[in-house]
Short mmCIF file of C-alpha atoms in Angstrom, two decimals:
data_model
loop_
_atom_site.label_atom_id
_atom_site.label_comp_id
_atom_site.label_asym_id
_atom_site.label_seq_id
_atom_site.Cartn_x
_atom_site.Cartn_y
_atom_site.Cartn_z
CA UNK A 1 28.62 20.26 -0.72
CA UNK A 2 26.33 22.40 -2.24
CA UNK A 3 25.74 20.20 -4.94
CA UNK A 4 24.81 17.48 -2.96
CA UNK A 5 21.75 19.31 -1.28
CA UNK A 6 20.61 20.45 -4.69
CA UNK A 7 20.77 16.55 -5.45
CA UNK A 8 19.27 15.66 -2.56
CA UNK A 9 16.60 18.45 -2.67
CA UNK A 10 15.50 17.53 -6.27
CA UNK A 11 15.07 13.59 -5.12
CA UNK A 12 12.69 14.95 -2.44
CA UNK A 13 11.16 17.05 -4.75
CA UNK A 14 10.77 14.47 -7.59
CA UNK A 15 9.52 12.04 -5.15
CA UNK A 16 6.72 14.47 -3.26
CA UNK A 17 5.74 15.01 -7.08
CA UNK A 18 5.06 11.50 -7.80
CA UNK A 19 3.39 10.85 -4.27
CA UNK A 20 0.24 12.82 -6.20
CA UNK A 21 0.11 10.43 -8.82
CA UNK A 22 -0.50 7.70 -6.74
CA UNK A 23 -3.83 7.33 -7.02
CA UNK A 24 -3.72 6.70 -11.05
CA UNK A 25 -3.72 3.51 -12.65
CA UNK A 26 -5.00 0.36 -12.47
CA UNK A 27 -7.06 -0.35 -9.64
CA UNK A 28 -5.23 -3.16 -7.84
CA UNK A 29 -2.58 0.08 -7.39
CA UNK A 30 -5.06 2.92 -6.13
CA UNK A 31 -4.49 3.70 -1.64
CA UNK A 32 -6.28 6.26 0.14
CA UNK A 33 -3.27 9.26 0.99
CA UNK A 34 -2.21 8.88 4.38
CA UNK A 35 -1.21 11.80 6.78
CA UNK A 36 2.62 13.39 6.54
CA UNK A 37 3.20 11.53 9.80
CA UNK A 38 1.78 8.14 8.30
CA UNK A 39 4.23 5.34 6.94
CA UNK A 40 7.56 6.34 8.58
CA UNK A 41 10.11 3.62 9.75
CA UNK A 42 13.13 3.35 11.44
CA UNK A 43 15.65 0.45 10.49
CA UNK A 44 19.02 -0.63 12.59
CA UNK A 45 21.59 -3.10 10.83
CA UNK A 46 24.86 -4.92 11.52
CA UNK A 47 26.71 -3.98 8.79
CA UNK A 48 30.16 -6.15 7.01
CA UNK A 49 32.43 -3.84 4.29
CA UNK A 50 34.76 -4.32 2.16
CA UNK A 51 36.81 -1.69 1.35
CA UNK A 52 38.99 -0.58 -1.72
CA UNK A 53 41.12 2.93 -2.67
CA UNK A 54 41.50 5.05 -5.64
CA UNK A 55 44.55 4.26 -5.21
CA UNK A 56 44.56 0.46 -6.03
CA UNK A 57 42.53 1.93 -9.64
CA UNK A 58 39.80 -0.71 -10.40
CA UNK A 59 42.40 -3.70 -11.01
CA UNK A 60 41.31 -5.74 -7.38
CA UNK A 61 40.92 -9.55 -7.59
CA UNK A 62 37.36 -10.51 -6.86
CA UNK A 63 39.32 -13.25 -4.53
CA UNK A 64 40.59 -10.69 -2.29
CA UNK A 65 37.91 -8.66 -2.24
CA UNK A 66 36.96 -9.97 1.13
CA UNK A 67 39.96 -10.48 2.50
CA UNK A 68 40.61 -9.28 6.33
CA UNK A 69 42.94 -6.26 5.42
CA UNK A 70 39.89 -4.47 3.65
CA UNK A 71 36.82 -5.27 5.40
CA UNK A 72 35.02 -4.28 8.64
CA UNK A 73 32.13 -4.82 10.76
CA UNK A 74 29.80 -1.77 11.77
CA UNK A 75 26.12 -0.74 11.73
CA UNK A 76 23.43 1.72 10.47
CA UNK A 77 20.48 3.66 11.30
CA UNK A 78 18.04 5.01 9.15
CA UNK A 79 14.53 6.80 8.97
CA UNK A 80 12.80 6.62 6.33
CA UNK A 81 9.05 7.66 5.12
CA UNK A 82 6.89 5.67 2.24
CA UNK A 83 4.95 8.51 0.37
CA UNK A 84 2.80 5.76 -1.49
CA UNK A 85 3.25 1.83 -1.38
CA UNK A 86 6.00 1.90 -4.33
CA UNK A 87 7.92 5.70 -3.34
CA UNK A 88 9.77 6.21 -0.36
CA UNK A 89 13.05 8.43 1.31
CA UNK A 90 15.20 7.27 3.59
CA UNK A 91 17.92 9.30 5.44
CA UNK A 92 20.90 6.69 6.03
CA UNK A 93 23.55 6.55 8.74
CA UNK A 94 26.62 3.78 8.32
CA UNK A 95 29.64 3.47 10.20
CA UNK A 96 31.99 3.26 11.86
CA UNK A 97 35.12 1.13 11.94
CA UNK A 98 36.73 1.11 7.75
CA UNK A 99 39.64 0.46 6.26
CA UNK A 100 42.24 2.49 4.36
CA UNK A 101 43.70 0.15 2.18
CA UNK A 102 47.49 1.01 2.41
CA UNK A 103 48.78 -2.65 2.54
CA UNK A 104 47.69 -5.61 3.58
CA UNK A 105 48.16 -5.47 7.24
CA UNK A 106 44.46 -4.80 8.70
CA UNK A 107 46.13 -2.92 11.66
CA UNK A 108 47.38 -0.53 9.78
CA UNK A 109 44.49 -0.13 7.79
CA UNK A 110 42.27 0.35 10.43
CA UNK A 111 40.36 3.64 10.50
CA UNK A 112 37.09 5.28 11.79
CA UNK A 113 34.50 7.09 9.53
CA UNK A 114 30.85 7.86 8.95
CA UNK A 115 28.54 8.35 6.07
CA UNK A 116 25.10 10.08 5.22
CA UNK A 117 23.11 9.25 2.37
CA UNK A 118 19.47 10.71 1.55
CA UNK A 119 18.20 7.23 -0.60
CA UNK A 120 15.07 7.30 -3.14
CA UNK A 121 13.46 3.40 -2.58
CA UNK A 122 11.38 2.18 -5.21
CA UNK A 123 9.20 -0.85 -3.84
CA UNK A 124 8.86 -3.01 -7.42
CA UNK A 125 6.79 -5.37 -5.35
CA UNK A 126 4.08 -2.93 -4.87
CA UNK A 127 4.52 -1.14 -7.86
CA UNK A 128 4.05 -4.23 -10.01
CA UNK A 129 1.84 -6.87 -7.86
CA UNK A 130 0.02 -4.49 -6.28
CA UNK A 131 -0.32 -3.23 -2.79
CA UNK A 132 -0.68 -6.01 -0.36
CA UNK A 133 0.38 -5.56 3.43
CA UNK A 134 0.36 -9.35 4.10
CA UNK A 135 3.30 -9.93 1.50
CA UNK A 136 6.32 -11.96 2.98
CA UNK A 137 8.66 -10.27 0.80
CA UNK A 138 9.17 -6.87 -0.63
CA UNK A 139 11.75 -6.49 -3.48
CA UNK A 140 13.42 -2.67 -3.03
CA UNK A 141 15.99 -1.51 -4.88
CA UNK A 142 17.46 2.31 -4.01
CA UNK A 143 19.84 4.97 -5.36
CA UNK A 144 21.18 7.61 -2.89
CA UNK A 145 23.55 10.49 -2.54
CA UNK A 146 25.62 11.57 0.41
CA UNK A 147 28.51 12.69 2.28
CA UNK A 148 31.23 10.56 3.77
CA UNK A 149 34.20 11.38 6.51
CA UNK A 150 36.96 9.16 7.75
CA UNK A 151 37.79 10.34 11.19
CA UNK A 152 41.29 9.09 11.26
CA UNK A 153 42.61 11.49 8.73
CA UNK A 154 40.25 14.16 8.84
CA UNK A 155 38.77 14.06 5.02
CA UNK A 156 35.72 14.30 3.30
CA UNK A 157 34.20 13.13 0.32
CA UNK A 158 30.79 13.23 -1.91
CA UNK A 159 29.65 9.66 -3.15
CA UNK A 160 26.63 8.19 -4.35
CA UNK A 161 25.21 4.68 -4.02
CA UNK A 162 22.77 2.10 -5.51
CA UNK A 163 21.50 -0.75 -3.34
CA UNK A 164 18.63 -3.43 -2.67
CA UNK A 165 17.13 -3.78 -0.28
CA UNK A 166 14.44 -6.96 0.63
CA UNK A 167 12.35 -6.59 3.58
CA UNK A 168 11.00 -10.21 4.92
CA UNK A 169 7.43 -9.20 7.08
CA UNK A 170 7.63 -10.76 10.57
CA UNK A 171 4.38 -8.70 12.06
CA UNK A 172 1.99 -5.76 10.60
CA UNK A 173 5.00 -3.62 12.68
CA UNK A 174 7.82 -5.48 12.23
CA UNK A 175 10.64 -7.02 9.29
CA UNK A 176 13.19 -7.98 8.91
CA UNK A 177 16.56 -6.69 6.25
CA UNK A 178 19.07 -7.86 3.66
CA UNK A 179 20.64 -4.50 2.05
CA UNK A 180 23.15 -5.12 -0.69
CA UNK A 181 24.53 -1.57 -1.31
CA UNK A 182 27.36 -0.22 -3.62
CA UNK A 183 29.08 3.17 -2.85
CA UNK A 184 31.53 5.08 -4.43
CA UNK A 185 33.14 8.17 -2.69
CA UNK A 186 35.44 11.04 -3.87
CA UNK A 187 39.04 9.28 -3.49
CA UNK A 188 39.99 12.41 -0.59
CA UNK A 189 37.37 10.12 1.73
CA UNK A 190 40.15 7.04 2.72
CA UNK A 191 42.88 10.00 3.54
CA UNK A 192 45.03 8.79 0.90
CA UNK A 193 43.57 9.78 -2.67
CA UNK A 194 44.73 10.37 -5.88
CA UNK A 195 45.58 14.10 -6.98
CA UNK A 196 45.06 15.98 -10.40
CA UNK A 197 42.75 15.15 -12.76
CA UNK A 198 42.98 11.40 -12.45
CA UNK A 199 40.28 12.20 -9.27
CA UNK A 200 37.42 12.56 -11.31
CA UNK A 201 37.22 9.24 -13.48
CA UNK A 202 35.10 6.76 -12.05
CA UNK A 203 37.36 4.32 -11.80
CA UNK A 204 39.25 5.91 -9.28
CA UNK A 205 36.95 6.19 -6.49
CA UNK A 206 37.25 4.80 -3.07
CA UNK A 207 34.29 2.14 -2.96
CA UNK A 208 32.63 -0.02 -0.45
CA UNK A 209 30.56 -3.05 -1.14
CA UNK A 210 28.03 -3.82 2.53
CA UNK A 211 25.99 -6.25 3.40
CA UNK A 212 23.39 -5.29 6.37
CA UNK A 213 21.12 -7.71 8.22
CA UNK A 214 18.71 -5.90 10.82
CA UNK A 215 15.34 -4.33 11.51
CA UNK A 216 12.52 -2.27 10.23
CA UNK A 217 9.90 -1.09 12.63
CA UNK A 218 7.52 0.89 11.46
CA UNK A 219 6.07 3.67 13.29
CA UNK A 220 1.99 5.13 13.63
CA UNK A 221 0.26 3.99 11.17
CA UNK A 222 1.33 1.71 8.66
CA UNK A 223 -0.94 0.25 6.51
CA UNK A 224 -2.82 1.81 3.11
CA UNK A 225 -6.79 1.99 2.29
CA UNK A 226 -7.20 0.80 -0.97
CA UNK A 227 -8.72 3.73 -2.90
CA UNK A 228 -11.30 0.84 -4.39
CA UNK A 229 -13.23 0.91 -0.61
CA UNK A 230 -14.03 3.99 -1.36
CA UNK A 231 -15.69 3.42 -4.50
CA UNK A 232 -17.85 1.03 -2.18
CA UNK A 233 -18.79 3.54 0.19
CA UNK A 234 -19.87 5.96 -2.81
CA UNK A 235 -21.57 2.80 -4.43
CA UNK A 236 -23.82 2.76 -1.05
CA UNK A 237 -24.41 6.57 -0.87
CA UNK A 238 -25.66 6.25 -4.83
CA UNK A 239 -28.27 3.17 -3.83
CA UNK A 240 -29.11 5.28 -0.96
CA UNK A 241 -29.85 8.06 -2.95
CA UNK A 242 -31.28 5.76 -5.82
CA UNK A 243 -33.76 4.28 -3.18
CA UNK A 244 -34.70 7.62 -1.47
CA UNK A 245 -35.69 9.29 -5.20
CA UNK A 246 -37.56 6.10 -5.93
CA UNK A 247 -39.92 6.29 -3.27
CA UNK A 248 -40.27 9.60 -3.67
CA UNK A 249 -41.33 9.31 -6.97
CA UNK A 250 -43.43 6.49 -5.89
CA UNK A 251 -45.03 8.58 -3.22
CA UNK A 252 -45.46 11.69 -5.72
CA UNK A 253 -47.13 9.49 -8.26
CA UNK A 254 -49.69 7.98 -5.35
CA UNK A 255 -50.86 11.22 -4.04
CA UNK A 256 -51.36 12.21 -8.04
CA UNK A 257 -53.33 9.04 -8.11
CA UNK A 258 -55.26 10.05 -4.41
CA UNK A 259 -55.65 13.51 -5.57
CA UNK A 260 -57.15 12.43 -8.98
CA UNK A 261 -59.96 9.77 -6.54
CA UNK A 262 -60.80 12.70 -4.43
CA UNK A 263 -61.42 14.74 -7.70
CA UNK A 264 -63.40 12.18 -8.91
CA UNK A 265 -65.39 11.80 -5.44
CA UNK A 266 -63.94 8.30 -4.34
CA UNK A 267 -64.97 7.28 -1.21
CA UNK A 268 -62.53 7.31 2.09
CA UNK A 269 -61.92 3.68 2.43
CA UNK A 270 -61.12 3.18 -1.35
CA UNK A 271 -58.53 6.13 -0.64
CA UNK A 272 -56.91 5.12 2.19
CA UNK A 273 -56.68 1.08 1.00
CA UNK A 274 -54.27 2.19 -1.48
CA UNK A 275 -51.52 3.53 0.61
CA UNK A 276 -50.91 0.47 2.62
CA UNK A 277 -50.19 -0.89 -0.12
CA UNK A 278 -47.61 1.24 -1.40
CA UNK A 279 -46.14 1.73 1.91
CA UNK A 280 -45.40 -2.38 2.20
CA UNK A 281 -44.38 -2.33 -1.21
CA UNK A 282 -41.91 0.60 -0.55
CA UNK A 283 -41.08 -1.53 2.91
CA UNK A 284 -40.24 -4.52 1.04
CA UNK A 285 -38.24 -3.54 -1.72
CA UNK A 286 -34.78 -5.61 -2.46
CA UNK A 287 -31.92 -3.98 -0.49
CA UNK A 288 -28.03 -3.70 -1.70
CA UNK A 289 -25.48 -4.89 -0.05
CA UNK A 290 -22.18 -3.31 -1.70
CA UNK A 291 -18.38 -4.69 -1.63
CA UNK A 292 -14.64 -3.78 -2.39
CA UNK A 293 -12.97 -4.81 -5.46
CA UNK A 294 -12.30 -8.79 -5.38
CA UNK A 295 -13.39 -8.95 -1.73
CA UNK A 296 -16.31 -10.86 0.35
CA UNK A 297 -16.26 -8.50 3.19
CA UNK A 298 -19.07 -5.95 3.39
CA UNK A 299 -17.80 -2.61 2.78
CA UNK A 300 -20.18 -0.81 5.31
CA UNK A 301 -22.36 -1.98 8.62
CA UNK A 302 -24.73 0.50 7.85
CA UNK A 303 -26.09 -1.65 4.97
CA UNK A 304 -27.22 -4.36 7.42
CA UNK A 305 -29.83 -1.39 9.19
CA UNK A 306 -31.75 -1.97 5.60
CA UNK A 307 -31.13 -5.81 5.72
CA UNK A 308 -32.50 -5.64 9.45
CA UNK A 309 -35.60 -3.56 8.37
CA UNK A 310 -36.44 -6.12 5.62
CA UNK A 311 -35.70 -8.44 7.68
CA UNK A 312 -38.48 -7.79 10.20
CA UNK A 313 -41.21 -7.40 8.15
CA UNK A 314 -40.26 -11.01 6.40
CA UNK A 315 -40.68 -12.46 9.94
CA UNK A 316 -43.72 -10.65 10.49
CA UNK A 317 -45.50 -11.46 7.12
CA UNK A 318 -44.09 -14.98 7.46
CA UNK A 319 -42.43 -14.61 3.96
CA UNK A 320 -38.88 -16.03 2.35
CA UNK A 321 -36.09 -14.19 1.49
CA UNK A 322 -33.78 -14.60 -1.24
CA UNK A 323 -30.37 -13.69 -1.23
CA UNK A 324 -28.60 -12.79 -4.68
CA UNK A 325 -24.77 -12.32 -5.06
CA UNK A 326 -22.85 -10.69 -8.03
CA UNK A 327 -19.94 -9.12 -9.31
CA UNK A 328 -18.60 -7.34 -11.49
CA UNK A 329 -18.14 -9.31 -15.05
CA UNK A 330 -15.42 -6.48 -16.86
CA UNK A 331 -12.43 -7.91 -13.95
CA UNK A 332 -11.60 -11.14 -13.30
CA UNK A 333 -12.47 -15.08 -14.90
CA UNK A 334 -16.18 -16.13 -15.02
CA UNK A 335 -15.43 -18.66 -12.37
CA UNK A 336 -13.86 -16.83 -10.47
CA UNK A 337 -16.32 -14.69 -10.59
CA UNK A 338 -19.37 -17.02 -9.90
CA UNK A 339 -17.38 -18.22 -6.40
CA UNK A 340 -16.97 -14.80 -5.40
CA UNK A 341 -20.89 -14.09 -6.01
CA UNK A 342 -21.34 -16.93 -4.11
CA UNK A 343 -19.23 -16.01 -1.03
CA UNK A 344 -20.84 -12.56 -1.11
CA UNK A 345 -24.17 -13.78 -1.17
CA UNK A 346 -23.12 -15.99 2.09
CA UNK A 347 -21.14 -13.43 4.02
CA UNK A 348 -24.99 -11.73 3.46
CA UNK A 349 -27.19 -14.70 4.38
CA UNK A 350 -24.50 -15.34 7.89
CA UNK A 351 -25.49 -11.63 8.97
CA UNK A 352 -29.26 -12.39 7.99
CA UNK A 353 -29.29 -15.60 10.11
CA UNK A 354 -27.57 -13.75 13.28
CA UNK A 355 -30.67 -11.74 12.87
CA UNK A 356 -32.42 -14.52 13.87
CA UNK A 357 -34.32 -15.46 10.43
CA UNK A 358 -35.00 -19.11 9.60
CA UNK A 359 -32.47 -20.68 7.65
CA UNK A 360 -35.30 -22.76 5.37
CA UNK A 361 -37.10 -19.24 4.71
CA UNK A 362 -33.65 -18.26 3.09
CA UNK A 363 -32.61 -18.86 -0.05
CA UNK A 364 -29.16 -18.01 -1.48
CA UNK A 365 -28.15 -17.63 -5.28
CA UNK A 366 -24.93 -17.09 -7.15
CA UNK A 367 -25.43 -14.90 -10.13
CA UNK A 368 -21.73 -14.48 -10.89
CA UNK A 369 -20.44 -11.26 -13.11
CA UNK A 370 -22.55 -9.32 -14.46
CA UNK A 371 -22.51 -5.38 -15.98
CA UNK A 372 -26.07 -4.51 -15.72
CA UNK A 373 -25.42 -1.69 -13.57
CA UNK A 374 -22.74 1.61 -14.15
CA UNK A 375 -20.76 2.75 -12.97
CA UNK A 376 -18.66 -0.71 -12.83
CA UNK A 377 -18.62 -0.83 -9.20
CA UNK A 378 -22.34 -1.05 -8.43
CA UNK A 379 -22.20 -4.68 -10.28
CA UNK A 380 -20.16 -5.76 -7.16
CA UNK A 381 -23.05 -6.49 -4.74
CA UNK A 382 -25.42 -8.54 -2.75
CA UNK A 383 -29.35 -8.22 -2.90
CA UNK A 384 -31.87 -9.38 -1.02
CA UNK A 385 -35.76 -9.11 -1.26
CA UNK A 386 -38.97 -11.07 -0.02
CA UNK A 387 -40.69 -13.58 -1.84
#
């Protein structure tokens, strides 16, 4: 036994330890960590077994491997806990109704016995495709190690098991199961094992084949940020930043210029002309609009307060706007790249024309990819600036 909990505290381990890497790789693959109470499940199956001895060696007819005298209904419970899209533990119940395969009369063989298996699930879907919480089906295959008792004869036995699971989404909450899973106990588990040596071969195990059909349901939250949205947000604190230095050095460079006319003994109005005219240029400077990694959503709200501001004084002044889309030319085809430009740059000009801006003052234009701007992400944008 205490083997098994050193097992079963080194999967833990292992897994917790790759949890931190999640975040490295290629950017399709990069979440946002979740909370420890984030991404748990529960799942419920009916289960069908087949059952086979240590006794009966490994020499059993595929044909009568489903035959009445050695298999079983029953069910399972589990709960379970995805540490990133791909990694996840699961703490498995199955039971209860086996067989002991003495003979072939099922009544005879009839017995009642649990197992508990701590199971390491590696979600190839994710890990290869890419997180995407709309995918129909997620391919998971699992290893696991556990304890089993039959209840009829009052034995125990060790085991460990390999198994797939596919997952079929029916809601955001909700999926449903198909576990194929492969076990293979200690032969003292069916109450009639072989003694000596012989035990410890793997060919003399008592093993179970199962085929569960049932229900996930996930509990809290259960979805994952893609790490990429927050490359957006930081893209839109740099152009912040990038505008806020830029009229500051704008501003520091007119009051040199004002300070240099009053040295010289300018007159007021000459002084004062010049201002306004920095001040609308500063108003009407082109404003970014920044978005996520192959999407057409805008990242962030608060980049329509700036398209609102520019907005206004276009209406004022009577002036057109033009509305640029890009992305980012280092990922993706150029076409596909020049359609998602353009579906930025409309997302933008929808939000401009809710503002209540005349459609023929607006002008929208595709640029497609482009990598005048670093890092990478800022080429994924939308501008927009009077004419």
């Amino acid at each position: 036994m205490r083997k098994l909990f050193v097992i079963m505290a080194f999967m833990g381990a292992s897994m917790v330890s790759m949890a931190q890497e999640s975040t490295i790789g290629d950017e399709k693959h990069k979440v946002i960590t979740n909370s420890f109470w984030s991404n748990w499940f529960v799942q419920v199956n009916a289960v069908g077994t087949s059952f086979w001895g240590s006794q009966e060696n490994s020499a059993v007819k595929f044909s009568k491997l489903f035959k009445g005298y050695r298999t079983n209904m029953g069910f399972s419970l589990a709960l379970g806990k995805w540490f990133t899209p791909g990694l996840g533990l699961r703490t498995k119940f199955n039971g209860v109704w086996g067989r002991s395969v003495i003979s072939e009369d099922k009544t005879m063989n009839a017995c009642r016995y649990w197992t508990l298996q701590e199971q390491a699930l590696f979600n190839l879907s994710n890990m290869f495709m890419g997180y995407n919480e709309q995918r129909l089906w997620n391919f998971i295959p699992y290893i696991g190690a556990g304890v089993g008792r039959n209840m009829t004869y009052n034995t125990y036995g060790m085991g460990l098991s390999i198994g797939l699971l596919n997952t079929f989404r029916l809601s955001q909450k909700v999926a449903l199961n198909l576990d194929i899973n492969y076990g293979a106990y200690e032969p003292t588990l069916d109450g009639c094992g072989l003694k000596g040596s012989d035990r410890h071969t793997w060919k003399n195990k008592d093993r179970m084949v199962s085929v569960e059909v049932g229900l996930t349901y996930r509990l809290g939250k259960s979805t994952w940020k893609p790490a990429v949205a927050q490359d957006a947000q930081d893209a839109l604190a740099q152009g912040e930043l990038d505008a806020l230095n830029g009229m500051l050095a704008d501003a520091q460079a007119e009051n040199d210029r004002l300070n240099e006319l009053l040295a010289n003994h300018q007159s007021a109005p000459s002084v004062q002309q010049p201002q306004q005219t920095v001040d609308s240029q500063l108003v009407t400077a082109p404003v970014s609009v920044f978005f996520n990694l192959n999407q057409a959503t805008i990242a962030s709200q608060r980049e329509l307060q700036n398209v609102a501001d520019l907005v206004a004084v276009a209406k004022e002044h009577h002036a057109k706007l033009v509305v640029t889309g890009y992305a980012d030319s280092q990922t993706g085809r150029a076409e596909h790249n020049r359609q998602l430009s353009q579906q930025r740059a409309d997302a933008v000009a929808a939000e401009i024309l809710k503002m209540g801006f005349s459609k023929e003052q607006l002008e929208v234009v595709a640029a497609g990819g482009v990598d005048t701007l670093s890092p990478t992400v800022n080429n994924r944008r939308v501008t927009v600036e009077m004419k």
